[in-house]
mmCIF file with all atom_site columns, C-alpha atoms in Angstrom:
data_model
loop_
_atom_site.group_PDB
_atom_site.id
_atom_site.type_symbol
_atom_site.label_atom_id
_atom_site.label_alt_id
_atom_site.label_comp_id
_atom_site.label_asym_id
_atom_site.label_entity_id
_atom_site.label_seq_id
_atom_site.pdbx_PDB_ins_code
_atom_site.Cartn_x
_atom_site.Cartn_y
_atom_site.Cartn_z
_atom_site.occupancy
_atom_site.B_iso_or_equiv
_atom_site.pdbx_formal_charge
_atom_site.auth_seq_id
_atom_site.auth_comp_id
_atom_site.auth_asym_id
_atom_site.auth_atom_id
_atom_site.pdbx_PDB_model_num
ATOM 1   C CA . MET U 1 1   ? -249.341 95.866  145.362 1.00 0.00 ? 1   MET U CA 1
ATOM 2   C CA . ALA U 1 2   ? -247.241 96.932  142.402 1.00 0.00 ? 2   ALA U CA 1
ATOM 3   C CA . ALA U 1 3   ? -243.891 95.201  141.925 1.00 0.00 ? 3   ALA U CA 1
ATOM 4   C CA . ASN U 1 4   ? -242.417 98.003  139.815 1.00 0.00 ? 4   ASN U CA 1
ATOM 5   C CA . ASP U 1 5   ? -243.124 101.408 138.280 1.00 0.00 ? 5   ASP U CA 1
ATOM 6   C CA . TYR U 1 6   ? -244.803 99.934  135.204 1.00 0.00 ? 6   TYR U CA 1
ATOM 7   C CA . ASP U 1 7   ? -247.263 97.980  137.342 1.00 0.00 ? 7   ASP U CA 1
ATOM 8   C CA . ALA U 1 8   ? -247.879 101.051 139.521 1.00 0.00 ? 8   ALA U CA 1
ATOM 9   C CA . ARG U 1 9   ? -248.967 103.005 136.423 1.00 0.00 ? 9   ARG U CA 1
ATOM 10  C CA . SER U 1 10  ? -251.209 100.191 135.151 1.00 0.00 ? 10  SER U CA 1
ATOM 11  C CA . ASN U 1 11  ? -254.861 99.644  135.964 1.00 0.00 ? 11  ASN U CA 1
ATOM 12  C CA . GLY U 1 12  ? -253.931 97.517  138.985 1.00 0.00 ? 12  GLY U CA 1
ATOM 13  C CA . ASN U 1 13  ? -255.246 94.235  137.585 1.00 0.00 ? 13  ASN U CA 1
ATOM 14  C CA . PHE U 1 14  ? -251.939 92.426  137.202 1.00 0.00 ? 14  PHE U CA 1
ATOM 15  C CA . ASP U 1 15  ? -253.549 89.014  136.605 1.00 0.00 ? 15  ASP U CA 1
ATOM 16  C CA . GLU U 1 16  ? -255.697 90.033  133.632 1.00 0.00 ? 16  GLU U CA 1
ATOM 17  C CA . VAL U 1 17  ? -253.926 89.324  130.391 1.00 0.00 ? 17  VAL U CA 1
ATOM 18  C CA . ALA U 1 18  ? -255.535 89.572  126.975 1.00 0.00 ? 18  ALA U CA 1
ATOM 19  C CA . VAL U 1 19  ? -254.509 86.938  124.464 1.00 0.00 ? 19  VAL U CA 1
ATOM 20  C CA . THR U 1 20  ? -254.146 88.577  121.082 1.00 0.00 ? 20  THR U CA 1
ATOM 21  C CA . ALA U 1 21  ? -251.552 88.405  118.378 1.00 0.00 ? 21  ALA U CA 1
ATOM 22  C CA . ALA U 1 22  ? -250.834 89.891  114.999 1.00 0.00 ? 22  ALA U CA 1
ATOM 23  C CA . ASN U 1 23  ? -249.370 87.209  112.766 1.00 0.00 ? 23  ASN U CA 1
ATOM 24  C CA . ASP U 1 24  ? -248.697 86.941  109.079 1.00 0.00 ? 24  ASP U CA 1
ATOM 25  C CA . GLU U 1 25  ? -247.280 84.062  107.032 1.00 0.00 ? 25  GLU U CA 1
ATOM 26  C CA . ASN U 1 26  ? -243.894 84.730  108.695 1.00 0.00 ? 26  ASN U CA 1
ATOM 27  C CA . GLY U 1 27  ? -245.274 84.599  112.227 1.00 0.00 ? 27  GLY U CA 1
ATOM 28  C CA . GLY U 1 28  ? -245.462 87.479  114.663 1.00 0.00 ? 28  GLY U CA 1
ATOM 29  C CA . VAL U 1 29  ? -243.131 89.865  116.423 1.00 0.00 ? 29  VAL U CA 1
ATOM 30  C CA . TYR U 1 30  ? -242.863 89.347  120.173 1.00 0.00 ? 30  TYR U CA 1
ATOM 31  C CA . ILE U 1 31  ? -241.019 91.222  122.885 1.00 0.00 ? 31  ILE U CA 1
ATOM 32  C CA . PHE U 1 32  ? -239.805 89.272  125.898 1.00 0.00 ? 32  PHE U CA 1
ATOM 33  C CA . GLU U 1 33  ? -239.580 90.978  129.276 1.00 0.00 ? 33  GLU U CA 1
ATOM 34  C CA . TYR U 1 34  ? -237.651 89.312  132.083 1.00 0.00 ? 34  TYR U CA 1
ATOM 35  C CA . ARG U 1 35  ? -237.992 90.078  135.773 1.00 0.00 ? 35  ARG U CA 1
ATOM 36  C CA . ASP U 1 36  ? -234.766 91.284  137.300 1.00 0.00 ? 36  ASP U CA 1
ATOM 37  C CA . GLY U 1 37  ? -235.347 91.665  141.027 1.00 0.00 ? 37  GLY U CA 1
ATOM 38  C CA . GLU U 1 38  ? -238.052 94.292  141.475 1.00 0.00 ? 38  GLU U CA 1
ATOM 39  C CA . ALA U 1 39  ? -237.774 95.565  137.889 1.00 0.00 ? 39  ALA U CA 1
ATOM 40  C CA . GLY U 1 40  ? -238.019 94.062  134.449 1.00 0.00 ? 40  GLY U CA 1
ATOM 41  C CA . HIS U 1 41  ? -235.965 94.414  131.302 1.00 0.00 ? 41  HIS U CA 1
ATOM 42  C CA . GLN U 1 42  ? -236.936 93.835  127.713 1.00 0.00 ? 42  GLN U CA 1
ATOM 43  C CA . VAL U 1 43  ? -234.857 92.296  124.973 1.00 0.00 ? 43  VAL U CA 1
ATOM 44  C CA . PRO U 1 44  ? -235.077 93.339  121.315 1.00 0.00 ? 44  PRO U CA 1
ATOM 45  C CA . PRO U 1 45  ? -238.177 92.082  119.482 1.00 0.00 ? 45  PRO U CA 1
ATOM 46  C CA . SER U 1 46  ? -238.093 88.560  118.037 1.00 0.00 ? 46  SER U CA 1
ATOM 47  C CA . ARG U 1 47  ? -240.039 87.058  115.161 1.00 0.00 ? 47  ARG U CA 1
ATOM 48  C CA . MET U 1 48  ? -241.597 83.747  116.134 1.00 0.00 ? 48  MET U CA 1
ATOM 49  C CA . PRO U 1 49  ? -243.928 81.457  114.175 1.00 0.00 ? 49  PRO U CA 1
ATOM 50  C CA . SER U 1 50  ? -246.843 81.854  116.611 1.00 0.00 ? 50  SER U CA 1
ATOM 51  C CA . LEU U 1 51  ? -247.943 83.034  120.022 1.00 0.00 ? 51  LEU U CA 1
ATOM 52  C CA . GLU U 1 52  ? -247.797 79.392  121.123 1.00 0.00 ? 52  GLU U CA 1
ATOM 53  C CA . ALA U 1 53  ? -244.107 79.235  120.142 1.00 0.00 ? 53  ALA U CA 1
ATOM 54  C CA . ALA U 1 54  ? -243.422 82.524  121.942 1.00 0.00 ? 54  ALA U CA 1
ATOM 55  C CA . ARG U 1 55  ? -245.218 81.252  125.051 1.00 0.00 ? 55  ARG U CA 1
ATOM 56  C CA . GLU U 1 56  ? -243.200 78.011  124.998 1.00 0.00 ? 56  GLU U CA 1
ATOM 57  C CA . GLU U 1 57  ? -239.986 80.044  124.794 1.00 0.00 ? 57  GLU U CA 1
ATOM 58  C CA . ALA U 1 58  ? -241.185 82.160  127.726 1.00 0.00 ? 58  ALA U CA 1
ATOM 59  C CA . VAL U 1 59  ? -241.802 79.015  129.801 1.00 0.00 ? 59  VAL U CA 1
ATOM 60  C CA . ARG U 1 60  ? -238.327 77.683  128.944 1.00 0.00 ? 60  ARG U CA 1
ATOM 61  C CA . CYS U 1 61  ? -236.734 80.999  129.934 1.00 0.00 ? 61  CYS U CA 1
ATOM 62  C CA . ALA U 1 62  ? -238.747 81.170  133.163 1.00 0.00 ? 62  ALA U CA 1
ATOM 63  C CA . ILE U 1 63  ? -237.509 77.698  134.112 1.00 0.00 ? 63  ILE U CA 1
ATOM 64  C CA . ASP U 1 64  ? -233.935 78.918  133.552 1.00 0.00 ? 64  ASP U CA 1
ATOM 65  C CA . LEU U 1 65  ? -234.600 81.963  135.759 1.00 0.00 ? 65  LEU U CA 1
ATOM 66  C CA . LEU U 1 66  ? -235.757 79.718  138.632 1.00 0.00 ? 66  LEU U CA 1
ATOM 67  C CA . VAL U 1 67  ? -232.174 78.530  139.083 1.00 0.00 ? 67  VAL U CA 1
ATOM 68  C CA . ASP U 1 68  ? -231.104 82.028  140.117 1.00 0.00 ? 68  ASP U CA 1
ATOM 69  C CA . LEU U 1 69  ? -233.915 82.580  142.658 1.00 0.00 ? 69  LEU U CA 1
ATOM 70  C CA . GLN U 1 70  ? -233.030 82.112  146.311 1.00 0.00 ? 70  GLN U CA 1
ATOM 71  C CA . PRO U 1 71  ? -235.871 81.084  148.672 1.00 0.00 ? 71  PRO U CA 1
ATOM 72  C CA . GLY U 1 72  ? -235.968 83.448  151.633 1.00 0.00 ? 72  GLY U CA 1
ATOM 73  C CA . THR U 1 73  ? -234.030 86.112  149.743 1.00 0.00 ? 73  THR U CA 1
ATOM 74  C CA . ASP U 1 74  ? -235.851 86.576  146.426 1.00 0.00 ? 74  ASP U CA 1
ATOM 75  C CA . ASP U 1 75  ? -239.552 87.174  145.909 1.00 0.00 ? 75  ASP U CA 1
ATOM 76  C CA . LEU U 1 76  ? -240.895 83.829  144.691 1.00 0.00 ? 76  LEU U CA 1
ATOM 77  C CA . SER U 1 77  ? -244.250 85.233  143.622 1.00 0.00 ? 77  SER U CA 1
ATOM 78  C CA . GLY U 1 78  ? -245.361 87.097  140.547 1.00 0.00 ? 78  GLY U CA 1
ATOM 79  C CA . TRP U 1 79  ? -244.225 86.932  136.973 1.00 0.00 ? 79  TRP U CA 1
ATOM 80  C CA . LEU U 1 80  ? -240.825 85.874  135.667 1.00 0.00 ? 80  LEU U CA 1
ATOM 81  C CA . VAL U 1 81  ? -241.290 86.357  131.923 1.00 0.00 ? 81  VAL U CA 1
ATOM 82  C CA . ARG U 1 82  ? -243.846 88.372  129.968 1.00 0.00 ? 82  ARG U CA 1
ATOM 83  C CA . VAL U 1 83  ? -244.458 88.253  126.243 1.00 0.00 ? 83  VAL U CA 1
ATOM 84  C CA . ARG U 1 84  ? -245.639 91.453  124.580 1.00 0.00 ? 84  ARG U CA 1
ATOM 85  C CA . ASP U 1 85  ? -246.750 92.272  121.058 1.00 0.00 ? 85  ASP U CA 1
ATOM 86  C CA . GLU U 1 86  ? -245.247 94.998  118.876 1.00 0.00 ? 86  GLU U CA 1
ATOM 87  C CA . ASN U 1 87  ? -247.493 97.584  120.546 1.00 0.00 ? 87  ASN U CA 1
ATOM 88  C CA . GLY U 1 88  ? -246.388 96.624  124.057 1.00 0.00 ? 88  GLY U CA 1
ATOM 89  C CA . GLU U 1 89  ? -249.585 94.782  125.011 1.00 0.00 ? 89  GLU U CA 1
ATOM 90  C CA . VAL U 1 90  ? -248.993 91.817  127.341 1.00 0.00 ? 90  VAL U CA 1
ATOM 91  C CA . LEU U 1 91  ? -249.961 88.590  125.577 1.00 0.00 ? 91  LEU U CA 1
ATOM 92  C CA . CYS U 1 92  ? -248.950 86.143  128.286 1.00 0.00 ? 92  CYS U CA 1
ATOM 93  C CA . ALA U 1 93  ? -247.054 86.070  131.564 1.00 0.00 ? 93  ALA U CA 1
ATOM 94  C CA . ILE U 1 94  ? -245.274 83.097  133.106 1.00 0.00 ? 94  ILE U CA 1
ATOM 95  C CA . ASP U 1 95  ? -245.203 83.202  136.887 1.00 0.00 ? 95  ASP U CA 1
ATOM 96  C CA . VAL U 1 96  ? -243.039 81.336  139.396 1.00 0.00 ? 96  VAL U CA 1
ATOM 97  C CA . ARG U 1 97  ? -245.704 78.703  140.094 1.00 0.00 ? 97  ARG U CA 1
ATOM 98  C CA . GLU U 1 98  ? -246.181 77.899  136.389 1.00 0.00 ? 98  GLU U CA 1
ATOM 99  C CA . ALA U 1 99  ? -242.419 77.744  135.813 1.00 0.00 ? 99  ALA U CA 1
ATOM 100 C CA . GLN U 1 100 ? -241.957 75.380  138.771 1.00 0.00 ? 100 GLN U CA 1
ATOM 101 C CA . ALA U 1 101 ? -244.761 73.101  137.510 1.00 0.00 ? 101 ALA U CA 1
ATOM 102 C CA . ALA U 1 102 ? -243.288 73.070  133.998 1.00 0.00 ? 102 ALA U CA 1
ATOM 103 C CA . ARG U 1 103 ? -239.824 72.274  135.360 1.00 0.00 ? 103 ARG U CA 1
ATOM 104 C CA . GLN U 1 104 ? -241.189 69.283  137.314 1.00 0.00 ? 104 GLN U CA 1
ATOM 105 C CA . THR U 1 105 ? -243.099 68.034  134.270 1.00 0.00 ? 105 THR U CA 1
ATOM 106 C CA . ARG U 1 106 ? -240.000 68.213  132.072 1.00 0.00 ? 106 ARG U CA 1
ATOM 107 C CA . GLN U 1 107 ? -237.664 66.415  134.481 1.00 0.00 ? 107 GLN U CA 1
#
């Protein structure tokens, strides 16, 4: 079931994410998308040294978002942070379960 309009227009396979990146000697440009209730919002593109660095930032941000989620009130499933390339393709998505595991590992 689609969580928002973007997902409703997609191919329906919300778990399939291709891992690709366009990097040069200065790194790559990544767009972070944060879940805000049932919708998502994107922030301006960022240049990061690698997809690995962008993914690590996404995990850190997802951990921060966990603080605002209320069990029983908020949907604790699905993605919290997505990283996209310059063309809008999803490179990685950090879900609630992964963010919770990362938070426990880092404590």
